[in-house]
């Protein structure tokens, strides 16, 4: 997730550092077709009605000068990484191990494991009304005779069926309790179909950040709708198990009037016409947590491209934002290549950006939700999350540092590599511009491993674990450090992980025990002085 507060602190801390972001394509990308104008990856834009128009031309650039050192692994993307999904996906692929969230236990149900969401959504911009039918394949994670889902009280549940039979579900507040009609053993499954409608409304965020007034889906003055739902808020627009530990597969169809487009994550399977409306069909073959599901309906233009190693890229933006969107679009291949050089192949079969005029930066899986007003390093931050947060997702929200610390450290690496006039080393940057604010962040928002529940996604979970990762980087060296993060993202893809799992993984992958060091950086109320080798004490 991007953050206005993080930018404010970074600007203050790094006032002496002039960053000049190179909007460029890498040599690796140019060999497979550039984003704009190359024959092998010719970009085009598509109006919501389906008429094709030429894309705006993009400029050429220079390769990144920020590659890891010669002994660092530069991953060669596999052919499967670029292959689009095809055919049906076994719902069992969406199996998870739900737990009660340790920060926001009021959302989600540990007995409910949604394997697959089939969402058939209809948006009426004039009435600002969402009408949906949600077909959920649910596994009993433990013996139960009911499934408990999250659905906003402002949405009306019109009917509920379980395995084809009507069910008398109880919708109280933001909880929808669905009786199964029998006792299901652990592992037993049922199909739940919920018809519902309403006007999505934001819910108060558990944050102090000024850039996020609410979470969930919100309706724009012009009749559009879009969602940002971290740490929760998906329940404002579809019935779900709204917690990070329950990942599921998605197939989504969005119907809107001609001239409007419906966007979510996954592979865009095309647009068809139905009674004067456009029907947009999407398929998500990899497990996704609810907070990572993109959603917007607006008067978007579509633009497609071929990225590094044939990766399908899709962009959606409002016509008024075309120029700003194209500036960011031009940087996407370099951003992906920069990250792949460090963390291995991009972990999903497709990538894209859903551009909003609103101030938002969110790592929605395979379809980043991003303001056209944000800089390129924010784009990189959200792409880094595809490895850290999306491919591997924290089990509970106390593990938010597993998302933001890794993405923030990636962003710092990019900033240093693209600094005008020479920014010095990454160590110089972390010591001069990041370390000095660590203490105040811990005091204000709590240690990154135990942040204050009302201070979700404050800068402490970005900067403090980034410093911890830099210490690991120094201790291991480029080659072992990048291999560690490559292995973490790819060996654990599709799963939820926590601190204990990360500590154990680091020890197994490197042969060294960094538990005291990692725990100190996550738990200490003051800036730790412990070094990665265990020396130097624990706190100041």
Short mmCIF file of C-alpha atoms in Angstrom, two decimals:
data_model
loop_
_atom_site.label_atom_id
_atom_site.label_comp_id
_atom_site.label_asym_id
_atom_site.label_seq_id
_atom_site.Cartn_x
_atom_site.Cartn_y
_atom_site.Cartn_z
CA UNK A 1 0.00 0.00 0.00
CA UNK A 2 1.20 3.49 -0.77
CA UNK A 3 1.01 6.20 1.85
CA UNK A 4 0.90 9.95 1.82
CA UNK A 5 2.37 10.01 5.33
CA UNK A 6 5.32 7.89 4.16
CA UNK A 7 6.01 10.39 1.38
CA UNK A 8 5.88 13.27 3.83
CA UNK A 9 8.41 11.64 6.16
CA UNK A 10 10.63 10.54 3.29
CA UNK A 11 10.66 14.05 1.82
CA UNK A 12 11.66 15.48 5.19
CA UNK A 13 14.26 12.81 5.86
CA UNK A 14 15.76 12.88 2.40
CA UNK A 15 15.53 16.54 1.60
CA UNK A 16 19.17 16.58 0.56
CA UNK A 17 18.69 13.76 -1.89
CA UNK A 18 17.55 14.80 -5.38
CA UNK A 19 15.93 11.86 -7.10
CA UNK A 20 15.73 11.71 -10.86
CA UNK A 21 13.65 8.73 -11.90
CA UNK A 22 14.58 7.35 -15.30
CA UNK A 23 11.42 6.52 -17.24
CA UNK A 24 13.13 3.96 -19.39
CA UNK A 25 13.03 0.52 -20.84
CA UNK A 26 15.70 -2.01 -20.04
CA UNK A 27 17.72 -3.77 -22.69
CA UNK A 28 16.03 -7.02 -21.69
CA UNK A 29 12.61 -5.51 -22.42
CA UNK A 30 13.63 -4.04 -25.75
CA UNK A 31 14.71 -7.48 -26.90
CA UNK A 32 11.18 -8.81 -26.47
CA UNK A 33 9.23 -5.76 -27.50
CA UNK A 34 8.87 -2.40 -25.77
CA UNK A 35 5.65 -1.20 -24.19
CA UNK A 36 5.00 1.36 -26.89
CA UNK A 37 5.46 0.82 -30.57
CA UNK A 38 7.55 -2.34 -30.83
CA UNK A 39 6.36 -4.86 -33.35
CA UNK A 40 6.67 -7.77 -30.92
CA UNK A 41 4.63 -6.01 -28.23
CA UNK A 42 2.53 -3.44 -30.00
CA UNK A 43 0.37 -1.49 -27.59
CA UNK A 44 -3.19 -0.52 -28.35
CA UNK A 45 -5.99 1.10 -26.47
CA UNK A 46 -9.58 -0.01 -26.49
CA UNK A 47 -12.64 2.02 -25.70
CA UNK A 48 -15.21 0.38 -23.43
CA UNK A 49 -17.46 -0.13 -26.46
CA UNK A 50 -14.77 -2.22 -28.09
CA UNK A 51 -13.58 0.16 -30.83
CA UNK A 52 -9.81 0.23 -31.13
CA UNK A 53 -7.81 3.43 -31.31
CA UNK A 54 -4.05 3.94 -31.74
CA UNK A 55 -2.01 4.22 -28.57
CA UNK A 56 -0.05 7.31 -27.70
CA UNK A 57 3.61 6.88 -28.60
CA UNK A 58 6.14 6.33 -25.87
CA UNK A 59 9.73 7.42 -25.68
CA UNK A 60 12.80 5.27 -25.59
CA UNK A 61 14.94 5.11 -22.51
CA UNK A 62 18.15 3.69 -21.15
CA UNK A 63 18.68 0.47 -19.24
CA UNK A 64 18.67 0.61 -15.47
CA UNK A 65 22.06 1.14 -13.88
CA UNK A 66 20.82 -0.42 -10.67
CA UNK A 67 21.43 -4.11 -11.22
CA UNK A 68 22.76 -6.16 -8.29
CA UNK A 69 26.45 -6.88 -8.08
CA UNK A 70 27.97 -9.47 -10.39
CA UNK A 71 27.65 -12.30 -7.88
CA UNK A 72 23.95 -11.67 -7.25
CA UNK A 73 21.46 -14.03 -8.92
CA UNK A 74 19.78 -12.59 -11.98
CA UNK A 75 16.78 -14.84 -12.46
CA UNK A 76 15.79 -16.10 -15.85
CA UNK A 77 11.99 -16.07 -15.99
CA UNK A 78 10.50 -19.43 -16.80
CA UNK A 79 8.30 -19.91 -19.84
CA UNK A 80 5.35 -20.73 -17.58
CA UNK A 81 5.58 -17.33 -15.91
CA UNK A 82 4.49 -15.64 -19.12
CA UNK A 83 1.90 -18.19 -20.19
CA UNK A 84 -1.73 -17.10 -19.76
CA UNK A 85 -3.91 -19.46 -17.78
CA UNK A 86 -6.18 -21.76 -19.73
CA UNK A 87 -9.03 -24.08 -18.85
CA UNK A 88 -10.74 -24.68 -15.56
CA UNK A 89 -8.88 -24.45 -12.25
CA UNK A 90 -9.53 -26.96 -9.48
CA UNK A 91 -11.28 -25.08 -6.64
CA UNK A 92 -9.14 -27.05 -4.19
CA UNK A 93 -6.26 -24.82 -5.32
CA UNK A 94 -7.96 -22.12 -3.26
CA UNK A 95 -7.76 -24.10 -0.01
CA UNK A 96 -6.41 -22.14 2.97
CA UNK A 97 -5.98 -22.48 6.71
CA UNK A 98 -8.10 -19.62 8.12
CA UNK A 99 -7.37 -18.38 11.62
CA UNK A 100 -8.81 -15.68 13.84
CA UNK A 101 -7.00 -12.47 12.99
CA UNK A 102 -4.92 -11.26 15.93
CA UNK A 103 -5.45 -7.55 15.19
CA UNK A 104 -8.98 -7.33 13.77
CA UNK A 105 -10.80 -10.46 15.02
CA UNK A 106 -14.22 -8.98 14.26
CA UNK A 107 -13.77 -9.87 10.58
CA UNK A 108 -13.51 -13.33 9.09
CA UNK A 109 -14.46 -16.77 10.37
CA UNK A 110 -11.88 -19.51 11.01
CA UNK A 111 -14.37 -22.29 10.19
CA UNK A 112 -15.08 -20.84 6.75
CA UNK A 113 -12.59 -21.50 3.96
CA UNK A 114 -13.80 -20.05 0.67
CA UNK A 115 -12.18 -21.94 -2.19
CA UNK A 116 -13.68 -20.00 -5.09
CA UNK A 117 -15.72 -16.84 -5.62
CA UNK A 118 -17.89 -16.58 -8.71
CA UNK A 119 -19.09 -12.98 -8.80
CA UNK A 120 -21.70 -11.80 -11.31
CA UNK A 121 -21.88 -8.03 -10.75
CA UNK A 122 -24.09 -5.39 -12.39
CA UNK A 123 -23.36 -1.70 -11.88
CA UNK A 124 -25.92 1.04 -12.57
CA UNK A 125 -24.06 4.38 -12.63
CA UNK A 126 -27.24 6.46 -12.69
CA UNK A 127 -28.77 4.78 -9.66
CA UNK A 128 -25.33 4.14 -8.12
CA UNK A 129 -26.53 0.63 -7.42
CA UNK A 130 -24.59 -2.64 -7.33
CA UNK A 131 -26.56 -5.82 -7.92
CA UNK A 132 -24.71 -9.08 -7.52
CA UNK A 133 -24.93 -12.82 -7.37
CA UNK A 134 -22.06 -14.42 -5.49
CA UNK A 135 -21.51 -18.16 -5.89
CA UNK A 136 -19.09 -19.37 -3.26
CA UNK A 137 -17.54 -22.81 -3.03
CA UNK A 138 -16.78 -23.17 0.67
CA UNK A 139 -14.82 -25.79 2.58
CA UNK A 140 -15.43 -26.36 6.27
CA UNK A 141 -12.05 -25.61 7.83
CA UNK A 142 -13.36 -27.28 10.99
CA UNK A 143 -16.59 -29.17 11.76
CA UNK A 144 -19.52 -26.77 11.44
CA UNK A 145 -23.19 -26.51 10.55
CA UNK A 146 -22.94 -22.91 9.32
CA UNK A 147 -20.71 -20.54 7.44
CA UNK A 148 -20.22 -16.99 8.67
CA UNK A 149 -19.46 -14.39 6.00
CA UNK A 150 -18.84 -10.66 6.07
CA UNK A 151 -21.38 -8.52 4.17
CA UNK A 152 -22.06 -4.87 4.91
CA UNK A 153 -25.29 -4.12 6.69
CA UNK A 154 -25.91 -1.44 4.08
CA UNK A 155 -26.15 -4.17 1.42
CA UNK A 156 -29.41 -6.12 1.17
CA UNK A 157 -29.24 -9.91 1.02
CA UNK A 158 -32.11 -10.87 -1.29
CA UNK A 159 -31.80 -14.66 -1.24
CA UNK A 160 -29.43 -17.40 -0.11
CA UNK A 161 -29.14 -20.97 -1.34
CA UNK A 162 -26.98 -23.82 -0.07
CA UNK A 163 -26.39 -26.66 -2.52
CA UNK A 164 -29.42 -25.52 -4.51
CA UNK A 165 -31.86 -25.30 -1.60
CA UNK A 166 -33.15 -22.08 -0.06
CA UNK A 167 -31.50 -21.22 3.25
CA UNK A 168 -32.74 -18.92 5.99
CA UNK A 169 -29.60 -16.85 6.43
CA UNK A 170 -29.37 -14.25 9.18
CA UNK A 171 -27.92 -10.87 8.19
CA UNK A 172 -27.11 -8.95 11.37
CA UNK A 173 -24.87 -5.92 11.15
CA UNK A 174 -21.98 -6.76 8.83
CA UNK A 175 -22.24 -10.54 9.35
CA UNK A 176 -24.19 -13.01 7.23
CA UNK A 177 -24.67 -16.40 8.90
CA UNK A 178 -25.58 -19.14 6.45
CA UNK A 179 -26.95 -22.42 7.88
CA UNK A 180 -25.67 -25.43 5.96
CA UNK A 181 -28.63 -27.61 6.96
CA UNK A 182 -26.41 -30.39 8.28
CA UNK A 183 -23.20 -30.92 10.18
CA UNK A 184 -20.24 -30.69 7.84
CA UNK A 185 -17.05 -32.48 8.82
CA UNK A 186 -13.74 -30.70 8.45
CA UNK A 187 -12.96 -30.70 4.75
CA UNK A 188 -16.60 -30.97 3.69
CA UNK A 189 -17.73 -28.50 1.02
CA UNK A 190 -20.90 -26.73 0.01
CA UNK A 191 -21.99 -24.28 -2.67
CA UNK A 192 -23.49 -21.05 -1.35
CA UNK A 193 -25.29 -18.65 -3.72
CA UNK A 194 -26.13 -15.18 -2.44
CA UNK A 195 -28.14 -12.61 -4.38
CA UNK A 196 -27.72 -9.09 -3.02
CA UNK A 197 -27.86 -5.40 -3.90
CA UNK A 198 -27.09 -1.97 -2.51
CA UNK A 199 -24.95 1.15 -2.77
CA UNK A 200 -21.43 0.49 -1.46
CA UNK A 201 -20.28 2.75 1.35
CA UNK A 202 -16.90 3.25 2.96
CA UNK A 203 -16.33 2.14 6.52
CA UNK A 204 -14.07 3.97 9.00
CA UNK A 205 -10.42 2.90 8.67
CA UNK A 206 -8.35 1.79 11.68
CA UNK A 207 -5.74 4.37 10.74
CA UNK A 208 -4.37 7.79 11.53
CA UNK A 209 -3.32 8.40 7.92
CA UNK A 210 -4.85 11.49 6.31
CA UNK A 211 -4.79 10.01 2.78
CA UNK A 212 -7.31 7.24 3.52
CA UNK A 213 -10.68 8.55 4.77
CA UNK A 214 -12.31 5.14 4.62
CA UNK A 215 -11.85 1.56 3.41
CA UNK A 216 -14.02 -0.50 1.11
CA UNK A 217 -15.83 0.42 -2.08
CA UNK A 218 -16.78 4.02 -2.75
CA UNK A 219 -18.99 5.67 -5.32
CA UNK A 220 -17.75 8.71 -7.21
CA UNK A 221 -19.77 11.81 -8.00
CA UNK A 222 -19.84 10.87 -11.68
CA UNK A 223 -21.31 7.45 -10.99
CA UNK A 224 -18.16 5.35 -10.96
CA UNK A 225 -17.16 2.97 -8.20
CA UNK A 226 -13.81 1.68 -6.96
CA UNK A 227 -12.44 -0.19 -3.96
CA UNK A 228 -9.48 -0.04 -1.59
CA UNK A 229 -9.98 -2.56 1.19
CA UNK A 230 -6.92 -3.03 3.31
CA UNK A 231 -7.09 -4.34 6.03
CA UNK A 232 -10.78 -5.06 5.41
CA UNK A 233 -13.64 -3.62 3.38
CA UNK A 234 -14.23 -6.16 0.63
CA UNK A 235 -17.43 -6.94 2.53
CA UNK A 236 -18.76 -3.53 1.45
CA UNK A 237 -19.26 -4.86 -2.09
CA UNK A 238 -19.43 -8.67 -1.96
CA UNK A 239 -20.06 -11.38 0.68
CA UNK A 240 -16.73 -12.84 1.73
CA UNK A 241 -14.49 -14.17 4.46
CA UNK A 242 -12.76 -10.83 4.89
CA UNK A 243 -9.43 -11.72 6.45
CA UNK A 244 -5.95 -12.26 4.99
CA UNK A 245 -5.65 -15.94 5.96
CA UNK A 246 -8.41 -17.09 3.60
CA UNK A 247 -7.12 -16.94 0.02
CA UNK A 248 -9.39 -18.06 -2.82
CA UNK A 249 -9.74 -18.22 -6.59
CA UNK A 250 -11.96 -15.76 -8.47
CA UNK A 251 -14.04 -15.61 -11.63
CA UNK A 252 -15.72 -12.23 -12.00
CA UNK A 253 -18.17 -10.87 -14.54
CA UNK A 254 -18.97 -7.15 -14.42
CA UNK A 255 -21.85 -5.71 -16.46
CA UNK A 256 -22.16 -1.96 -16.97
CA UNK A 257 -23.82 0.36 -19.53
CA UNK A 258 -22.16 0.89 -22.88
CA UNK A 259 -19.29 3.34 -22.45
CA UNK A 260 -18.37 1.98 -19.02
CA UNK A 261 -15.85 -0.76 -18.20
CA UNK A 262 -15.60 -3.17 -15.26
CA UNK A 263 -12.11 -3.99 -14.01
CA UNK A 264 -10.73 -6.45 -11.49
CA UNK A 265 -7.63 -8.62 -11.24
CA UNK A 266 -6.51 -11.68 -13.17
CA UNK A 267 -6.72 -12.37 -16.88
CA UNK A 268 -9.16 -10.23 -18.84
CA UNK A 269 -11.10 -12.73 -20.95
CA UNK A 270 -12.89 -10.16 -23.04
CA UNK A 271 -15.95 -7.98 -23.43
CA UNK A 272 -19.30 -9.00 -24.88
CA UNK A 273 -22.53 -7.11 -25.49
CA UNK A 274 -25.79 -7.85 -23.69
CA UNK A 275 -28.89 -5.66 -23.99
CA UNK A 276 -26.95 -2.47 -24.59
CA UNK A 277 -24.44 -3.14 -21.83
CA UNK A 278 -20.86 -4.33 -21.83
CA UNK A 279 -20.03 -7.56 -20.02
CA UNK A 280 -16.43 -7.80 -18.78
CA UNK A 281 -15.17 -11.25 -17.84
CA UNK A 282 -12.13 -11.89 -15.62
CA UNK A 283 -10.38 -15.06 -14.44
CA UNK A 284 -8.00 -15.18 -11.47
CA UNK A 285 -6.17 -18.56 -11.40
CA UNK A 286 -4.02 -17.87 -8.33
CA UNK A 287 -5.26 -17.65 -4.73
CA UNK A 288 -6.05 -14.10 -3.56
CA UNK A 289 -6.88 -12.64 -0.16
CA UNK A 290 -9.97 -10.44 -0.12
CA UNK A 291 -8.05 -7.24 0.55
CA UNK A 292 -6.09 -7.77 -2.68
CA UNK A 293 -9.08 -7.95 -5.06
CA UNK A 294 -9.20 -4.97 -7.42
CA UNK A 295 -12.58 -3.51 -8.37
CA UNK A 296 -13.68 -0.47 -10.33
CA UNK A 297 -16.33 0.48 -12.85
CA UNK A 298 -15.83 3.73 -14.76
CA UNK A 299 -15.43 5.18 -18.25
CA UNK A 300 -12.06 3.52 -18.70
CA UNK A 301 -9.97 3.09 -21.79
CA UNK A 302 -8.07 -0.18 -22.07
CA UNK A 303 -4.49 -0.46 -23.24
CA UNK A 304 -2.55 -3.68 -23.65
CA UNK A 305 1.13 -4.44 -24.09
CA UNK A 306 3.68 -7.21 -23.91
CA UNK A 307 6.21 -6.83 -21.15
CA UNK A 308 9.42 -8.65 -20.23
CA UNK A 309 9.60 -12.28 -21.45
CA UNK A 310 6.18 -11.97 -23.08
CA UNK A 311 4.28 -11.01 -19.93
CA UNK A 312 0.76 -9.79 -20.86
CA UNK A 313 0.18 -6.26 -19.52
CA UNK A 314 -3.17 -4.48 -19.28
CA UNK A 315 -3.81 -0.87 -18.32
CA UNK A 316 -7.08 0.94 -17.60
CA UNK A 317 -7.36 4.72 -17.25
CA UNK A 318 -9.81 7.57 -17.69
CA UNK A 319 -9.33 9.56 -20.91
CA UNK A 320 -8.57 12.75 -18.97
CA UNK A 321 -5.65 10.96 -17.26
CA UNK A 322 -4.13 9.48 -20.43
CA UNK A 323 -0.96 11.59 -20.50
CA UNK A 324 -0.11 10.96 -16.84
CA UNK A 325 -0.96 7.27 -17.19
CA UNK A 326 1.35 6.91 -20.18
CA UNK A 327 4.28 8.34 -18.24
CA UNK A 328 3.87 5.58 -15.66
CA UNK A 329 3.06 2.91 -18.24
CA UNK A 330 6.37 3.61 -19.99
CA UNK A 331 8.25 2.69 -16.81
CA UNK A 332 6.52 -0.64 -16.13
CA UNK A 333 8.96 -2.91 -18.05
CA UNK A 334 11.97 -1.43 -16.31
CA UNK A 335 10.24 -1.71 -12.95
CA UNK A 336 9.43 -5.38 -13.48
CA UNK A 337 12.93 -6.17 -14.73
CA UNK A 338 14.52 -4.33 -11.79
CA UNK A 339 12.52 -6.51 -9.38
CA UNK A 340 13.05 -9.74 -11.32
CA UNK A 341 16.81 -9.23 -11.22
CA UNK A 342 16.58 -9.38 -7.42
CA UNK A 343 13.61 -11.60 -6.59
CA UNK A 344 13.22 -13.93 -9.55
CA UNK A 345 10.41 -14.19 -12.10
CA UNK A 346 7.29 -12.09 -11.74
CA UNK A 347 5.06 -14.53 -9.83
CA UNK A 348 1.82 -14.34 -11.83
CA UNK A 349 0.75 -14.95 -15.46
CA UNK A 350 -0.48 -11.38 -16.04
CA UNK A 351 0.18 -7.86 -14.77
CA UNK A 352 -1.55 -4.53 -15.06
CA UNK A 353 -2.45 -1.19 -13.55
CA UNK A 354 -5.88 0.21 -12.81
CA UNK A 355 -5.32 3.97 -12.79
CA UNK A 356 -7.53 6.15 -10.65
CA UNK A 357 -7.52 9.94 -10.36
CA UNK A 358 -7.95 9.47 -6.60
CA UNK A 359 -4.88 9.37 -4.37
CA UNK A 360 -4.38 5.63 -4.00
CA UNK A 361 -1.51 3.17 -4.17
CA UNK A 362 -2.62 -0.41 -3.56
CA UNK A 363 -1.02 -3.72 -4.48
CA UNK A 364 -4.22 -5.37 -5.69
CA UNK A 365 -3.08 -8.70 -7.09
CA UNK A 366 -2.02 -8.65 -10.78
CA UNK A 367 -3.93 -5.36 -11.28
CA UNK A 368 -2.36 -2.61 -9.19
CA UNK A 369 -4.68 0.25 -8.21
CA UNK A 370 -2.68 3.47 -8.55
CA UNK A 371 -3.19 7.20 -8.74
CA UNK A 372 -1.84 8.84 -11.87
CA UNK A 373 -0.45 11.54 -9.56
CA UNK A 374 2.07 9.28 -7.85
CA UNK A 375 5.74 8.92 -8.91
CA UNK A 376 7.41 5.92 -10.52
CA UNK A 377 8.91 4.66 -7.26
CA UNK A 378 5.39 4.21 -5.90
CA UNK A 379 4.61 2.15 -8.97
CA UNK A 380 7.66 0.03 -8.15
CA UNK A 381 6.54 -0.27 -4.51
CA UNK A 382 3.19 -1.76 -5.54
CA UNK A 383 4.84 -4.10 -8.05
CA UNK A 384 7.25 -5.30 -5.33
CA UNK A 385 4.19 -6.34 -3.36
CA UNK A 386 3.33 -8.86 -6.05
CA UNK A 387 6.20 -10.92 -4.60
CA UNK A 388 5.81 -9.77 -0.99
CA UNK A 389 2.19 -9.62 0.15
CA UNK A 390 0.45 -11.07 -2.89
CA UNK A 391 2.38 -14.24 -3.82
CA UNK A 392 3.13 -14.69 -0.10
CA UNK A 393 0.55 -13.12 2.21
CA UNK A 394 0.72 -12.64 6.00
CA UNK A 395 -1.42 -15.04 8.00
CA UNK A 396 -2.70 -12.25 10.24
CA UNK A 397 -2.36 -8.49 10.24
CA UNK A 398 0.41 -8.52 12.86
CA UNK A 399 2.51 -9.66 9.90
CA UNK A 400 1.91 -6.50 7.89
CA UNK A 401 5.67 -5.83 8.08
CA UNK A 402 6.16 -8.87 5.80
CA UNK A 403 4.40 -6.83 3.11
CA UNK A 404 5.43 -3.25 3.67
CA UNK A 405 8.99 -3.70 4.90
CA UNK A 406 9.96 -5.66 1.80
CA UNK A 407 8.19 -3.32 -0.63
CA UNK A 408 9.65 -0.25 1.11
CA UNK A 409 13.17 -1.65 1.01
CA UNK A 410 12.71 -2.38 -2.70
CA UNK A 411 11.61 1.21 -3.19
CA UNK A 412 14.67 2.51 -1.36
CA UNK A 413 16.88 0.36 -3.59
CA UNK A 414 15.21 1.87 -6.66
CA UNK A 415 15.55 5.41 -5.31
CA UNK A 416 19.26 4.99 -4.63
CA UNK A 417 19.88 3.38 -8.01
CA UNK A 418 18.15 6.26 -9.81
CA UNK A 419 19.47 9.19 -7.77
CA UNK A 420 20.79 12.21 -9.63
CA UNK A 421 24.42 13.09 -9.05
CA UNK A 422 25.10 9.90 -7.08
CA UNK A 423 23.25 9.17 -3.86
CA UNK A 424 26.04 7.12 -2.38
CA UNK A 425 25.48 3.52 -1.33
CA UNK A 426 22.27 1.95 -0.11
CA UNK A 427 23.85 1.71 3.34
CA UNK A 428 24.55 5.46 3.23
CA UNK A 429 20.94 6.17 2.36
CA UNK A 430 19.52 3.88 5.07
CA UNK A 431 21.86 5.30 7.71
CA UNK A 432 21.39 8.94 6.78
CA UNK A 433 17.73 9.14 5.77
CA UNK A 434 15.87 6.18 7.30
CA UNK A 435 17.54 5.24 10.59
CA UNK A 436 17.08 8.71 12.17
CA UNK A 437 13.27 8.43 12.09
CA UNK A 438 13.06 4.84 13.38
CA UNK A 439 12.88 5.81 17.05
CA UNK A 440 10.06 8.31 16.65
CA UNK A 441 8.03 5.91 14.52
CA UNK A 442 8.24 3.22 17.20
CA UNK A 443 7.13 5.65 19.85
CA UNK A 444 4.29 7.05 17.78
CA UNK A 445 2.88 3.90 16.17
CA UNK A 446 4.39 1.00 18.10
CA UNK A 447 7.04 -1.56 17.11
CA UNK A 448 6.46 -2.90 13.59
CA UNK A 449 5.64 -6.39 14.86
CA UNK A 450 3.09 -5.02 17.34
CA UNK A 451 1.73 -1.83 15.82
CA UNK A 452 -1.15 -0.03 17.48
CA UNK A 453 -4.40 -1.47 16.01
CA UNK A 454 -5.69 2.05 15.38
CA UNK A 455 -2.48 2.94 13.49
CA UNK A 456 -2.71 0.40 10.68
CA UNK A 457 -0.23 0.95 7.81
CA UNK A 458 1.60 3.79 9.50
CA UNK A 459 5.20 4.43 8.50
CA UNK A 460 6.63 2.21 11.26
CA UNK A 461 5.73 -0.98 9.34
CA UNK A 462 7.49 0.42 6.26
CA UNK A 463 10.73 1.94 7.54
CA UNK A 464 11.59 -0.15 10.61
CA UNK A 465 11.52 -3.58 8.92
CA UNK A 466 13.29 -2.09 5.87
CA UNK A 467 16.17 -1.27 8.21
CA UNK A 468 16.06 -4.84 9.54
CA UNK A 469 16.25 -6.19 5.98
CA UNK A 470 19.19 -3.93 5.21
CA UNK A 471 21.07 -5.47 8.13
CA UNK A 472 20.35 -8.95 6.77
CA UNK A 473 21.50 -7.76 3.35
CA UNK A 474 24.82 -6.54 4.77
CA UNK A 475 25.34 -9.75 6.73
CA UNK A 476 24.57 -12.10 3.85
CA UNK A 477 25.88 -10.16 0.86
CA UNK A 478 24.05 -9.60 -2.41
CA UNK A 479 24.06 -13.17 -3.69
CA UNK A 480 22.71 -14.90 -0.58
CA UNK A 481 20.31 -12.07 0.28
CA UNK A 482 18.64 -11.94 -3.11
CA UNK A 483 18.53 -15.72 -3.26
CA UNK A 484 16.81 -15.74 0.15
CA UNK A 485 14.08 -13.37 -0.98
CA UNK A 486 13.75 -15.17 -4.31
CA UNK A 487 13.26 -18.47 -2.48
CA UNK A 488 10.86 -16.97 0.06
CA UNK A 489 8.54 -15.61 -2.63
CA UNK A 490 8.61 -18.59 -4.97
CA UNK A 491 8.77 -21.54 -2.59
CA UNK A 492 5.88 -20.13 -0.55
CA UNK A 493 3.80 -18.82 -3.43
CA UNK A 494 0.06 -19.00 -2.85
CA UNK A 495 0.40 -19.40 0.92
CA UNK A 496 0.04 -17.37 4.10
CA UNK A 497 3.08 -17.04 6.35
CA UNK A 498 4.02 -15.42 9.66
CA UNK A 499 7.05 -14.27 11.61
CA UNK A 500 7.94 -17.72 12.94
CA UNK A 501 7.82 -19.12 9.42
CA UNK A 502 10.07 -16.33 8.11
CA UNK A 503 12.63 -16.79 10.86
CA UNK A 504 12.71 -20.54 10.27
CA UNK A 505 12.94 -20.03 6.52
CA UNK A 506 15.87 -17.63 6.86
CA UNK A 507 17.73 -20.13 9.04
CA UNK A 508 17.05 -23.04 6.67
CA UNK A 509 17.89 -21.05 3.54
CA UNK A 510 21.08 -19.40 4.79
CA UNK A 511 22.27 -21.84 7.45
CA UNK A 512 22.42 -18.99 9.97
CA UNK A 513 20.16 -18.15 12.90
CA UNK A 514 19.04 -14.51 12.81
CA UNK A 515 16.10 -14.95 15.21
CA UNK A 516 17.39 -12.64 17.97
CA UNK A 517 18.16 -9.93 15.43
CA UNK A 518 14.80 -10.18 13.62
CA UNK A 519 12.77 -10.33 16.83
CA UNK A 520 14.55 -7.31 18.28
CA UNK A 521 13.83 -5.21 15.20
CA UNK A 522 10.17 -6.24 15.21
CA UNK A 523 9.49 -6.02 18.95
CA UNK A 524 11.68 -3.32 20.45
CA UNK A 525 9.95 -0.08 21.50
CA UNK A 526 13.24 1.70 20.83
CA UNK A 527 15.72 1.47 17.97
CA UNK A 528 17.66 -1.79 18.35
CA UNK A 529 21.44 -1.77 18.38
CA UNK A 530 21.76 -5.52 17.88
CA UNK A 531 23.66 -6.53 14.78
CA UNK A 532 22.71 -9.38 12.48
CA UNK A 533 25.43 -11.58 14.04
CA UNK A 534 23.78 -11.13 17.45
CA UNK A 535 26.35 -8.72 18.86
CA UNK A 536 25.76 -5.19 20.03
CA UNK A 537 22.95 -5.63 22.54
CA UNK A 538 19.25 -5.34 21.72
CA UNK A 539 18.04 -1.78 22.28
CA UNK A 540 19.37 1.70 22.90
#
